[in-house]
mmCIF file of C-alpha atoms in Angstrom:
data_model
loop_
_atom_site.group_PDB
_atom_site.id
_atom_site.type_symbol
_atom_site.label_atom_id
_atom_site.label_comp_id
_atom_site.label_asym_id
_atom_site.label_seq_id
_atom_site.Cartn_x
_atom_site.Cartn_y
_atom_site.Cartn_z
ATOM 1 C CA MET A 1 88.114 113.717 120.175
ATOM 2 C CA THR A 2 90.873 111.830 121.939
ATOM 3 C CA LEU A 3 89.242 109.244 124.135
ATOM 4 C CA THR A 4 90.863 106.141 125.532
ATOM 5 C CA LEU A 5 89.557 102.876 124.197
ATOM 6 C CA THR A 6 89.234 99.924 126.541
ATOM 7 C CA GLY A 7 88.941 96.361 125.262
ATOM 8 C CA CYS A 8 86.149 95.195 122.982
ATOM 9 C CA GLY A 9 82.927 94.651 124.901
ATOM 10 C CA SER A 10 81.064 91.367 124.840
ATOM 11 C CA GLY A 11 78.000 90.048 126.562
ATOM 12 C CA SER A 12 76.473 86.783 127.613
ATOM 13 C CA GLY A 13 73.977 86.361 124.765
ATOM 14 C CA SER A 14 74.812 85.795 121.122
ATOM 15 C CA ASP A 15 73.619 89.331 120.303
ATOM 16 C CA ASP A 16 74.415 90.934 123.660
ATOM 17 C CA VAL A 17 77.549 92.833 122.597
ATOM 18 C CA THR A 18 79.027 96.280 122.322
ATOM 19 C CA LEU A 19 80.689 96.965 118.982
ATOM 20 C CA LYS A 20 83.635 99.363 119.034
ATOM 21 C CA LEU A 21 84.073 101.635 116.016
ATOM 22 C CA ILE A 22 86.922 104.070 115.484
ATOM 23 C CA ALA A 23 86.082 106.624 112.786
ATOM 24 C CA ALA A 24 87.609 109.652 111.083
ATOM 25 C CA ASP A 25 86.193 113.153 111.396
ATOM 26 C CA TYR A 26 84.850 114.731 108.201
ATOM 27 C CA GLY A 27 83.476 117.850 109.876
ATOM 28 C CA ASP A 28 85.075 121.278 109.693
ATOM 29 C CA SER A 29 83.674 122.416 113.063
ATOM 30 C CA ARG A 30 82.391 120.971 116.311
ATOM 31 C CA SER A 31 78.791 121.542 115.193
ATOM 32 C CA ASN A 32 79.057 119.274 112.115
ATOM 33 C CA GLY A 33 81.667 116.790 113.353
ATOM 34 C CA SER A 34 81.303 113.128 112.495
ATOM 35 C CA GLN A 35 80.758 112.183 116.165
ATOM 36 C CA ARG A 36 77.255 113.627 115.932
ATOM 37 C CA TYR A 37 76.537 111.717 112.705
ATOM 38 C CA TRP A 38 77.714 108.400 114.150
ATOM 39 C CA ASP A 39 75.935 108.885 117.486
ATOM 40 C CA GLU A 40 72.613 109.458 115.740
ATOM 41 C CA LEU A 41 73.212 106.487 113.429
ATOM 42 C CA ALA A 42 74.220 104.198 116.305
ATOM 43 C CA ARG A 43 71.135 105.108 118.373
ATOM 44 C CA ALA A 44 68.841 104.477 115.400
ATOM 45 C CA PHE A 45 70.491 101.063 114.854
ATOM 46 C CA GLU A 46 70.282 100.104 118.514
ATOM 47 C CA LYS A 47 66.556 100.877 118.541
ATOM 48 C CA LYS A 48 66.036 98.351 115.761
ATOM 49 C CA ASN A 49 68.533 95.827 117.160
ATOM 50 C CA PRO A 50 68.204 95.501 120.958
ATOM 51 C CA GLY A 51 71.157 93.596 122.368
ATOM 52 C CA ILE A 52 73.704 95.257 120.079
ATOM 53 C CA LYS A 53 75.278 98.510 121.293
ATOM 54 C CA VAL A 54 77.623 100.578 119.130
ATOM 55 C CA ASP A 55 80.311 102.666 120.800
ATOM 56 C CA VAL A 56 81.871 105.143 118.361
ATOM 57 C CA GLU A 57 84.997 107.241 118.887
ATOM 58 C CA VAL A 58 85.911 109.845 116.318
ATOM 59 C CA TYR A 59 89.436 111.157 115.738
ATOM 60 C CA SER A 60 90.924 113.721 113.382
ATOM 61 C CA TRP A 61 92.463 112.478 110.142
ATOM 62 C CA THR A 62 95.837 113.397 111.611
ATOM 63 C CA ASP A 63 95.408 110.854 114.405
ATOM 64 C CA VAL A 64 92.923 108.181 113.364
ATOM 65 C CA ASP A 65 95.153 105.793 111.366
ATOM 66 C CA LYS A 66 97.819 105.805 114.068
ATOM 67 C CA LYS A 67 95.189 105.268 116.751
ATOM 68 C CA VAL A 68 93.903 102.118 115.064
ATOM 69 C CA GLU A 69 97.445 100.894 114.381
ATOM 70 C CA ASP A 70 98.349 101.260 118.055
ATOM 71 C CA LEU A 71 95.186 99.495 119.256
ATOM 72 C CA VAL A 72 95.832 96.566 116.922
ATOM 73 C CA LYS A 73 99.467 96.307 118.055
ATOM 74 C CA ASP A 74 98.350 96.330 121.708
ATOM 75 C CA GLY A 75 95.922 93.472 121.098
ATOM 76 C CA HIS A 76 92.792 95.630 121.417
ATOM 77 C CA ALA A 77 91.628 95.833 117.795
ATOM 78 C CA PRO A 78 88.264 97.612 117.448
ATOM 79 C CA ASP A 79 85.460 95.669 115.807
ATOM 80 C CA LEU A 80 85.319 98.307 113.056
ATOM 81 C CA ALA A 81 87.622 101.032 111.792
ATOM 82 C CA GLN A 82 86.795 103.708 109.235
ATOM 83 C CA ILE A 83 90.208 104.980 108.184
ATOM 84 C CA GLY A 84 92.500 105.541 105.184
ATOM 85 C CA ALA A 85 94.045 102.146 104.429
ATOM 86 C CA TYR A 86 93.185 98.482 104.829
ATOM 87 C CA ALA A 87 95.798 96.406 102.941
ATOM 88 C CA ASP A 88 98.277 95.927 105.782
ATOM 89 C CA TYR A 89 95.609 94.477 108.012
ATOM 90 C CA ALA A 90 94.215 92.291 105.220
ATOM 91 C CA ALA A 91 97.678 90.938 104.432
ATOM 92 C CA LYS A 92 98.088 89.864 108.062
ATOM 93 C CA GLY A 93 94.782 88.022 108.050
ATOM 94 C CA GLN A 94 93.254 90.371 110.643
ATOM 95 C CA LEU A 95 90.118 91.389 108.716
ATOM 96 C CA TYR A 96 86.847 89.794 107.755
ATOM 97 C CA SER A 97 86.201 89.888 104.020
ATOM 98 C CA ALA A 98 83.175 91.862 102.833
ATOM 99 C CA ASP A 99 81.299 88.712 101.821
ATOM 100 C CA GLN A 100 81.683 87.318 105.364
ATOM 101 C CA LEU A 101 79.864 90.360 106.707
ATOM 102 C CA LEU A 102 77.413 91.912 104.294
ATOM 103 C CA SER A 103 74.170 90.695 102.814
ATOM 104 C CA ILE A 104 74.381 90.030 99.070
ATOM 105 C CA PRO A 105 72.255 93.112 98.127
ATOM 106 C CA THR A 106 74.465 95.401 100.248
ATOM 107 C CA GLN A 107 77.746 94.131 98.818
ATOM 108 C CA ALA A 108 76.379 94.203 95.258
ATOM 109 C CA ASP A 109 75.340 97.856 95.697
ATOM 110 C CA PHE A 110 78.888 99.188 95.992
ATOM 111 C CA THR A 111 79.995 101.211 92.962
ATOM 112 C CA PRO A 112 82.064 98.602 91.030
ATOM 113 C CA SER A 113 85.223 100.742 90.709
ATOM 114 C CA LEU A 114 85.195 101.316 94.468
ATOM 115 C CA ALA A 115 84.542 97.688 95.334
ATOM 116 C CA GLU A 116 87.500 96.676 93.133
ATOM 117 C CA ALA A 117 89.721 99.311 94.786
ATOM 118 C CA GLY A 118 88.922 97.643 98.120
ATOM 119 C CA GLU A 119 90.331 94.265 97.078
ATOM 120 C CA TYR A 120 93.486 92.632 98.395
ATOM 121 C CA LYS A 121 94.542 89.636 96.288
ATOM 122 C CA ARG A 122 91.123 89.726 94.556
ATOM 123 C CA VAL A 123 89.123 89.536 97.785
ATOM 124 C CA GLN A 124 87.294 92.611 99.069
ATOM 125 C CA TYR A 125 88.338 93.600 102.592
ATOM 126 C CA GLY A 126 88.046 97.356 102.275
ATOM 127 C CA MET A 127 84.472 98.619 102.121
ATOM 128 C CA PRO A 128 84.388 102.119 100.611
ATOM 129 C CA PHE A 129 83.129 104.837 102.893
ATOM 130 C CA GLY A 130 83.043 108.299 101.395
ATOM 131 C CA ALA A 131 84.474 108.964 97.939
ATOM 132 C CA SER A 132 85.468 111.867 95.766
ATOM 133 C CA THR A 133 86.814 112.595 92.327
ATOM 134 C CA ARG A 134 88.861 115.593 91.176
ATOM 135 C CA ARG A 135 88.035 118.423 88.787
ATOM 136 C CA LEU A 136 89.717 121.692 87.922
ATOM 137 C CA PHE A 137 88.150 124.641 89.764
ATOM 138 C CA TYR A 138 88.455 128.144 88.365
ATOM 139 C CA ASN A 139 87.410 131.562 89.664
ATOM 140 C CA LYS A 140 84.969 133.021 87.109
ATOM 141 C CA LYS A 141 85.388 136.626 88.241
ATOM 142 C CA LEU A 142 89.197 136.483 88.003
ATOM 143 C CA PHE A 143 88.946 134.821 84.598
ATOM 144 C CA THR A 144 86.648 137.528 83.277
ATOM 145 C CA GLU A 145 88.859 140.307 84.629
ATOM 146 C CA ALA A 146 91.850 138.690 82.878
ATOM 147 C CA GLY A 147 89.937 138.461 79.584
ATOM 148 C CA ILE A 148 89.731 134.645 79.662
ATOM 149 C CA THR A 149 86.487 133.527 78.029
ATOM 150 C CA SER A 150 86.541 129.781 78.640
ATOM 151 C CA PRO A 151 88.143 127.339 81.100
ATOM 152 C CA PRO A 152 91.347 125.483 80.100
ATOM 153 C CA GLU A 153 91.135 122.254 78.170
ATOM 154 C CA ASN A 154 94.835 121.313 78.080
ATOM 155 C CA TRP A 155 98.180 122.214 79.628
ATOM 156 C CA ASN A 156 98.935 124.995 77.104
ATOM 157 C CA ASP A 157 95.640 126.625 78.065
ATOM 158 C CA ILE A 158 96.583 126.342 81.764
ATOM 159 C CA ALA A 159 99.932 128.048 81.175
ATOM 160 C CA GLN A 160 98.466 130.817 78.980
ATOM 161 C CA ASP A 161 95.566 131.489 81.352
ATOM 162 C CA ALA A 162 97.946 131.556 84.314
ATOM 163 C CA GLN A 163 100.076 134.180 82.562
ATOM 164 C CA LEU A 164 96.993 136.354 81.966
ATOM 165 C CA LEU A 165 95.927 135.961 85.595
ATOM 166 C CA LYS A 166 99.418 136.851 86.809
ATOM 167 C CA ALA A 167 99.431 139.957 84.613
ATOM 168 C CA LYS A 168 96.208 141.057 86.337
ATOM 169 C CA GLY A 169 97.820 140.719 89.769
ATOM 170 C CA VAL A 170 96.268 137.387 90.865
ATOM 171 C CA LYS A 171 98.380 136.128 93.761
ATOM 172 C CA LEU A 172 98.228 132.416 92.873
ATOM 173 C CA PRO A 173 97.344 132.016 89.191
ATOM 174 C CA PHE A 174 97.546 128.215 89.547
ATOM 175 C CA ALA A 175 97.711 126.823 93.095
ATOM 176 C CA LEU A 176 99.909 123.737 93.167
ATOM 177 C CA PRO A 177 99.777 122.191 96.662
ATOM 178 C CA LEU A 178 102.767 119.857 96.840
ATOM 179 C CA GLY A 179 103.301 120.517 100.541
ATOM 180 C CA PRO A 180 103.400 117.512 102.909
ATOM 181 C CA GLU A 181 99.684 117.378 103.712
ATOM 182 C CA GLU A 182 98.379 115.719 100.538
ATOM 183 C CA THR A 183 101.199 115.681 98.005
ATOM 184 C CA GLN A 184 100.359 112.160 96.922
ATOM 185 C CA ALA A 185 96.964 113.364 95.622
ATOM 186 C CA GLU A 186 98.196 116.368 93.635
ATOM 187 C CA THR A 187 101.022 114.201 92.256
ATOM 188 C CA MET A 188 98.617 111.504 91.035
ATOM 189 C CA GLN A 189 96.307 114.055 89.388
ATOM 190 C CA TRP A 190 99.202 115.401 87.337
ATOM 191 C CA MET A 191 100.456 111.919 86.535
ATOM 192 C CA LEU A 192 97.019 110.995 85.127
ATOM 193 C CA SER A 193 96.729 114.219 83.184
ATOM 194 C CA GLY A 194 100.094 113.444 81.552
ATOM 195 C CA GLY A 195 99.049 109.889 80.604
ATOM 196 C CA GLY A 196 100.897 108.175 83.419
ATOM 197 C CA GLY A 197 100.114 107.046 86.944
ATOM 198 C CA TYR A 198 101.574 105.336 90.012
ATOM 199 C CA THR A 199 101.076 101.838 88.590
ATOM 200 C CA ASP A 200 100.396 100.059 85.323
ATOM 201 C CA GLY A 201 97.498 97.747 84.433
ATOM 202 C CA ILE A 202 98.937 94.834 86.374
ATOM 203 C CA GLY A 203 99.747 96.852 89.493
ATOM 204 C CA LYS A 204 103.497 97.335 88.971
ATOM 205 C CA TYR A 205 104.842 100.691 90.088
ATOM 206 C CA THR A 206 105.645 102.999 87.140
ATOM 207 C CA ILE A 207 106.554 106.113 89.097
ATOM 208 C CA ASP A 208 109.575 107.028 86.980
ATOM 209 C CA SER A 209 107.870 106.325 83.641
ATOM 210 C CA PRO A 210 108.715 108.674 80.711
ATOM 211 C CA GLU A 211 105.166 110.098 80.944
ATOM 212 C CA ASN A 212 105.568 111.009 84.614
ATOM 213 C CA VAL A 213 109.039 112.491 84.082
ATOM 214 C CA ARG A 214 107.687 114.597 81.189
ATOM 215 C CA THR A 215 104.770 115.787 83.348
ATOM 216 C CA PHE A 216 106.863 117.087 86.224
ATOM 217 C CA LYS A 217 109.459 118.624 83.940
ATOM 218 C CA TRP A 218 106.576 120.538 82.323
ATOM 219 C CA LEU A 219 105.323 121.719 85.705
ATOM 220 C CA LYS A 220 108.815 122.845 86.763
ATOM 221 C CA GLU A 221 109.526 124.707 83.544
ATOM 222 C CA ASN A 222 106.105 126.097 82.588
ATOM 223 C CA LEU A 223 104.313 126.851 85.849
ATOM 224 C CA VAL A 224 106.709 126.921 88.799
ATOM 225 C CA GLY A 225 109.709 128.288 86.880
ATOM 226 C CA LYS A 226 107.650 131.127 85.431
ATOM 227 C CA GLY A 227 106.229 132.178 88.786
ATOM 228 C CA LEU A 228 102.696 131.077 87.896
ATOM 229 C CA THR A 229 102.102 129.135 91.121
ATOM 230 C CA GLY A 230 102.570 132.261 93.230
ATOM 231 C CA THR A 231 104.422 130.455 95.977
ATOM 232 C CA ASP A 232 106.754 127.486 96.498
ATOM 233 C CA PRO A 233 104.592 124.371 95.869
ATOM 234 C CA ALA A 234 106.615 122.435 98.463
ATOM 235 C CA LYS A 235 105.325 124.820 101.141
ATOM 236 C CA LEU A 236 101.712 124.992 100.021
ATOM 237 C CA ASN A 237 99.316 122.473 101.594
ATOM 238 C CA ARG A 238 95.992 121.495 100.086
ATOM 239 C CA GLU A 239 94.017 122.964 102.993
ATOM 240 C CA ASP A 240 95.780 126.318 102.577
ATOM 241 C CA ALA A 241 95.206 126.266 98.805
ATOM 242 C CA PHE A 242 91.481 125.632 99.304
ATOM 243 C CA GLU A 243 91.275 128.468 101.840
ATOM 244 C CA ARG A 244 93.018 130.875 99.474
ATOM 245 C CA PHE A 245 90.694 129.863 96.651
ATOM 246 C CA ALA A 246 87.725 130.629 98.904
ATOM 247 C CA ASP A 247 89.374 133.989 99.721
ATOM 248 C CA GLY A 248 89.528 134.873 96.021
ATOM 249 C CA GLU A 249 93.323 134.705 95.721
ATOM 250 C CA VAL A 250 93.567 131.664 93.410
ATOM 251 C CA GLY A 251 92.749 131.543 89.707
ATOM 252 C CA MET A 252 92.761 127.765 89.229
ATOM 253 C CA LEU A 253 93.447 124.610 91.191
ATOM 254 C CA ASN A 254 92.554 120.928 91.255
ATOM 255 C CA GLY A 255 89.869 120.255 93.867
ATOM 256 C CA HIS A 256 87.303 117.819 95.208
ATOM 257 C CA PRO A 257 83.617 118.338 96.060
ATOM 258 C CA THR A 258 84.103 119.770 99.553
ATOM 259 C CA LEU A 259 85.736 122.854 97.999
ATOM 260 C CA MET A 260 82.353 123.776 96.474
ATOM 261 C CA LYS A 261 80.797 124.385 99.899
ATOM 262 C CA GLN A 262 83.891 126.243 101.111
ATOM 263 C CA ALA A 263 83.957 128.549 98.053
ATOM 264 C CA ALA A 264 80.199 129.154 98.068
ATOM 265 C CA ALA A 265 80.302 130.132 101.748
ATOM 266 C CA LYS A 266 82.667 132.986 100.847
ATOM 267 C CA GLY A 267 80.624 134.049 97.794
ATOM 268 C CA ILE A 268 83.107 132.851 95.185
ATOM 269 C CA ASP A 269 81.618 132.400 91.712
ATOM 270 C CA TYR A 270 83.447 129.312 90.442
ATOM 271 C CA GLY A 271 83.214 126.724 87.718
ATOM 272 C CA THR A 272 84.593 123.182 87.403
ATOM 273 C CA VAL A 273 85.767 121.165 84.392
ATOM 274 C CA GLU A 274 87.353 117.772 83.859
ATOM 275 C CA LEU A 275 91.092 117.786 84.518
ATOM 276 C CA PRO A 276 92.949 119.164 81.469
ATOM 277 C CA GLY A 277 95.565 116.822 80.018
ATOM 278 C CA SER A 278 98.719 117.467 78.026
ATOM 279 C CA HIS A 279 96.816 117.649 74.707
ATOM 280 C CA GLY A 280 93.163 117.510 75.750
ATOM 281 C CA LYS A 281 91.202 116.026 78.631
ATOM 282 C CA ALA A 282 93.160 113.877 81.095
ATOM 283 C CA LYS A 283 92.971 110.118 80.455
ATOM 284 C CA ALA A 284 91.136 109.750 83.778
ATOM 285 C CA THR A 285 90.439 111.636 86.929
ATOM 286 C CA MET A 286 91.679 110.608 90.302
ATOM 287 C CA GLY A 287 89.243 108.943 92.643
ATOM 288 C CA VAL A 288 89.738 108.754 96.390
ATOM 289 C CA ALA A 289 87.952 106.486 98.803
ATOM 290 C CA ASP A 290 88.234 106.038 102.529
ATOM 291 C CA TRP A 291 87.695 102.592 103.962
ATOM 292 C CA MET A 292 85.589 100.741 106.459
ATOM 293 C CA MET A 293 87.045 97.465 107.718
ATOM 294 C CA ALA A 294 86.110 94.883 110.321
ATOM 295 C CA PHE A 295 88.622 93.137 112.552
ATOM 296 C CA LYS A 296 88.258 89.468 113.472
ATOM 297 C CA GLN A 297 89.685 89.775 116.959
ATOM 298 C CA GLY A 298 86.409 90.523 118.777
ATOM 299 C CA GLY A 299 84.613 87.651 117.034
ATOM 300 C CA HIS A 300 81.445 89.690 116.412
ATOM 301 C CA ARG A 301 81.026 88.872 112.746
ATOM 302 C CA ALA A 302 77.216 88.518 112.706
ATOM 303 C CA GLN A 303 76.606 91.706 114.722
ATOM 304 C CA VAL A 304 79.117 93.704 112.675
ATOM 305 C CA GLY A 305 77.411 92.510 109.490
ATOM 306 C CA LYS A 306 74.004 93.659 110.759
ATOM 307 C CA PHE A 307 75.392 97.065 111.618
ATOM 308 C CA LEU A 308 77.129 97.467 108.250
ATOM 309 C CA ASP A 309 73.971 96.503 106.346
ATOM 310 C CA PHE A 310 72.318 99.393 108.233
ATOM 311 C CA VAL A 311 75.230 101.804 107.633
ATOM 312 C CA TYR A 312 75.131 101.136 103.903
ATOM 313 C CA SER A 313 71.374 101.504 103.428
ATOM 314 C CA LYS A 314 70.546 103.974 100.652
ATOM 315 C CA LYS A 315 69.106 106.513 103.092
ATOM 316 C CA ASN A 316 72.152 106.532 105.355
ATOM 317 C CA VAL A 317 74.704 106.664 102.512
ATOM 318 C CA GLU A 318 72.850 109.568 100.915
ATOM 319 C CA LYS A 319 72.606 111.420 104.235
ATOM 320 C CA PHE A 320 76.333 111.066 104.980
ATOM 321 C CA SER A 321 77.362 112.085 101.454
ATOM 322 C CA GLY A 322 75.099 115.132 101.373
ATOM 323 C CA GLU A 323 76.151 116.296 104.819
ATOM 324 C CA TYR A 324 79.894 116.145 104.185
ATOM 325 C CA GLY A 325 80.144 117.015 100.484
ATOM 326 C CA LEU A 326 81.280 113.541 99.437
ATOM 327 C CA LEU A 327 80.177 111.179 96.699
ATOM 328 C CA PRO A 328 77.986 108.162 97.582
ATOM 329 C CA VAL A 329 79.803 104.809 97.469
ATOM 330 C CA THR A 330 76.735 102.809 96.413
ATOM 331 C CA THR A 331 74.945 102.622 93.080
ATOM 332 C CA SER A 332 71.512 103.174 94.606
ATOM 333 C CA ALA A 333 72.513 106.367 96.466
ATOM 334 C CA SER A 334 74.413 107.609 93.409
ATOM 335 C CA GLN A 335 71.351 107.212 91.199
ATOM 336 C CA THR A 336 69.255 109.109 93.745
ATOM 337 C CA MET A 337 71.783 111.946 93.826
ATOM 338 C CA LEU A 338 72.031 112.124 90.030
ATOM 339 C CA ALA A 339 68.245 112.360 89.762
ATOM 340 C CA ASP A 340 68.042 115.212 92.262
ATOM 341 C CA ASP A 341 68.678 118.804 91.067
ATOM 342 C CA LYS A 342 69.566 119.714 94.652
ATOM 343 C CA TYR A 343 72.878 117.907 93.995
ATOM 344 C CA ALA A 344 73.425 119.342 90.482
ATOM 345 C CA LYS A 345 76.899 120.637 91.308
ATOM 346 C CA PHE A 346 77.936 117.129 92.363
ATOM 347 C CA HIS A 347 76.830 115.525 89.103
ATOM 348 C CA GLY A 348 80.071 116.259 87.222
ATOM 349 C CA PHE A 349 82.138 114.647 89.980
ATOM 350 C CA LEU A 350 79.768 111.721 90.331
ATOM 351 C CA LYS A 351 79.672 110.871 86.608
ATOM 352 C CA GLN A 352 83.480 110.501 86.682
ATOM 353 C CA LEU A 353 83.487 107.996 89.553
ATOM 354 C CA ALA A 354 82.900 104.862 87.454
ATOM 355 C CA ASN A 355 86.101 105.394 85.433
ATOM 356 C CA ALA A 356 88.243 107.071 88.094
ATOM 357 C CA GLU A 357 91.666 105.686 89.023
ATOM 358 C CA PHE A 358 92.552 105.186 92.669
ATOM 359 C CA TYR A 359 95.645 105.056 94.808
ATOM 360 C CA PRO A 360 97.210 101.551 94.824
ATOM 361 C CA ALA A 361 95.761 101.064 98.322
ATOM 362 C CA ASN A 362 95.668 97.285 97.789
ATOM 363 C CA LYS A 363 99.488 97.230 97.986
ATOM 364 C CA THR A 364 100.997 96.925 101.459
ATOM 365 C CA SER A 365 103.908 99.069 100.166
ATOM 366 C CA TRP A 366 101.629 102.012 99.411
ATOM 367 C CA PRO A 367 101.731 103.729 102.854
ATOM 368 C CA LEU A 368 105.529 104.047 102.664
ATOM 369 C CA VAL A 369 105.450 105.059 99.006
ATOM 370 C CA SER A 370 102.845 107.701 99.791
ATOM 371 C CA LYS A 371 104.964 108.994 102.668
ATOM 372 C CA THR A 372 108.003 109.210 100.369
ATOM 373 C CA VAL A 373 106.023 111.126 97.745
ATOM 374 C CA LYS A 374 104.929 113.586 100.451
ATOM 375 C CA ALA A 375 108.543 114.100 101.496
ATOM 376 C CA LYS A 376 110.083 114.539 98.072
ATOM 377 C CA MET A 377 107.738 115.667 95.265
ATOM 378 C CA GLY A 378 107.431 119.327 96.276
ATOM 379 C CA ALA A 379 111.137 119.952 95.908
ATOM 380 C CA ALA A 380 111.218 118.106 92.590
ATOM 381 C CA VAL A 381 109.561 121.014 90.766
ATOM 382 C CA GLY A 382 111.441 123.765 92.653
ATOM 383 C CA PRO A 383 114.236 125.901 91.186
ATOM 384 C CA ARG A 384 116.941 123.316 91.935
ATOM 385 C CA GLY A 385 114.631 120.328 91.560
ATOM 386 C CA ASN A 386 115.348 117.303 89.410
ATOM 387 C CA PRO A 387 112.022 115.636 88.548
ATOM 388 C CA ALA A 388 113.585 112.599 86.863
ATOM 389 C CA GLY A 389 115.974 112.002 89.773
ATOM 390 C CA VAL A 390 113.277 112.349 92.423
ATOM 391 C CA LEU A 391 110.865 110.061 90.577
ATOM 392 C CA THR A 392 113.618 107.454 90.239
ATOM 393 C CA ASP A 393 114.371 107.677 93.970
ATOM 394 C CA ILE A 394 110.686 107.100 94.782
ATOM 395 C CA GLN A 395 110.530 104.240 92.265
ATOM 396 C CA ASN A 396 113.506 102.565 93.952
ATOM 397 C CA THR A 397 111.834 102.891 97.358
ATOM 398 C CA ALA A 398 108.596 101.468 95.914
ATOM 399 C CA ASP A 399 110.360 98.502 94.260
ATOM 400 C CA ALA A 400 112.358 97.663 97.406
ATOM 401 C CA THR A 401 109.266 97.889 99.645
ATOM 402 C CA ASP A 402 107.255 95.788 97.204
ATOM 403 C CA GLN A 403 109.898 93.068 97.121
ATOM 404 C CA SER A 404 110.204 92.921 100.904
ATOM 405 C CA ALA A 405 106.438 92.585 101.176
ATOM 406 C CA GLU A 406 106.343 89.505 98.983
#
C-alpha cells in the first residue's frame, strides 16, 4: 500500500494522540497482508486505551525502509517504524531506547540473543519483531530417486549428493541464490558454515578472512564450476529459488521457516537439517530479525510504550508468528510454541535461535556493506570470479565506511 503520510497527530489531552506506525508487509497476497493484522491489533488496543489512536500504513519490503528514511529526512518521522535496520537512527539520537518505552516484564521477555542484536553501543534501541533462523531444506522424493538415503552433514556430502541429483536430471541440484535480492543472507550462511562470518567477537569486519576465502573458493570450484547449481547464482534470487523448490525443481537449498508453508502448499515432501559445515555441522546458523523502533520527534513516549507493551504480549506475538511463518521474538511465546505439536516443524528452527548469529545491524556501516555484498558476491563464484579479490574489495569498503562513521 502506498499511502501518503501527513504529520504526526497530537491532541489536547496527555493521552489524546494518534500514533503513526509504518510497517513492512509479511503477507504473500492481499488476503493475508500485514495491513489486516495491524488494523485488527490497533482496534483491539484502542478499545482498551481510549484516547490513543493508532494509524498504521503498510508498505512492501522493497519500499518500506526508503519510505521511513524519506519521512525522517523531511521532518515527519513516524512515532513507530517496523523495518529492517535501526542503527543509523540510533546513532543520530533520533530513537527512544527500549527501557524508556517498555515495562520491565516486556523488555525482559525478549529472547536474549535478539535483544543483544538490537543494541547500539550497548543500549537497546531495536526491538525485535519477527525472527527466523536458517536450515538446509531437501526434497525427499528427489533424494530417494537419486539413491540418497540421508541428508548431507558436511560440504563433501552436499557435493556428492548434488552430483547424484544432477545425474538424475534434477534442474537445480543445489540452489545457490546469490542474486541481488538477498545475497547478504546466503553469503552469511556460507561464511558461518565455513567457520567464518562478517565480523569477529569484538565487531570488527573479517570479510576477507582465510575462512571466508576458503569457503567461496570451495563453492566456485565444487558446486558452481561443476554445474551443480543449475544456473548462474548471480542471476538467481531467493524468491525464485524458493518458488522452484516448491515446484519440485530443486534438490537442496538453505531456507527459512516461510519456505515450509510454500513447499507444503505445492505438496512437496521435504526435510530440514542444521546447516552442514565444511567438516560437520556449521558452527552456528544465521538468525535474522526485523526491527521495531520508536522515534522521539512526536514526543509520545508514554503512549508508544503502552502500545508496544500490548504488541509484545504473549498472545499477540504468538499470533503474528504463527500467521506469517516466523519465529517468536519473546521467551514466553517461544516456550508456548515449543510446547505445541501444532508447531512441530518450527521446533528445529526455534531451538537454534538462542545461539544464532545475526547481521552486524548495530553498525551504521552495515547498510552500505550489505549493498556491496549484494552487488558483488554473485559474480565472485562465477566462471571468471575471484573470491579472494571480491572479498578484499568488500572488506576495504567496510573498513572505509566504518572509519568514516567513527
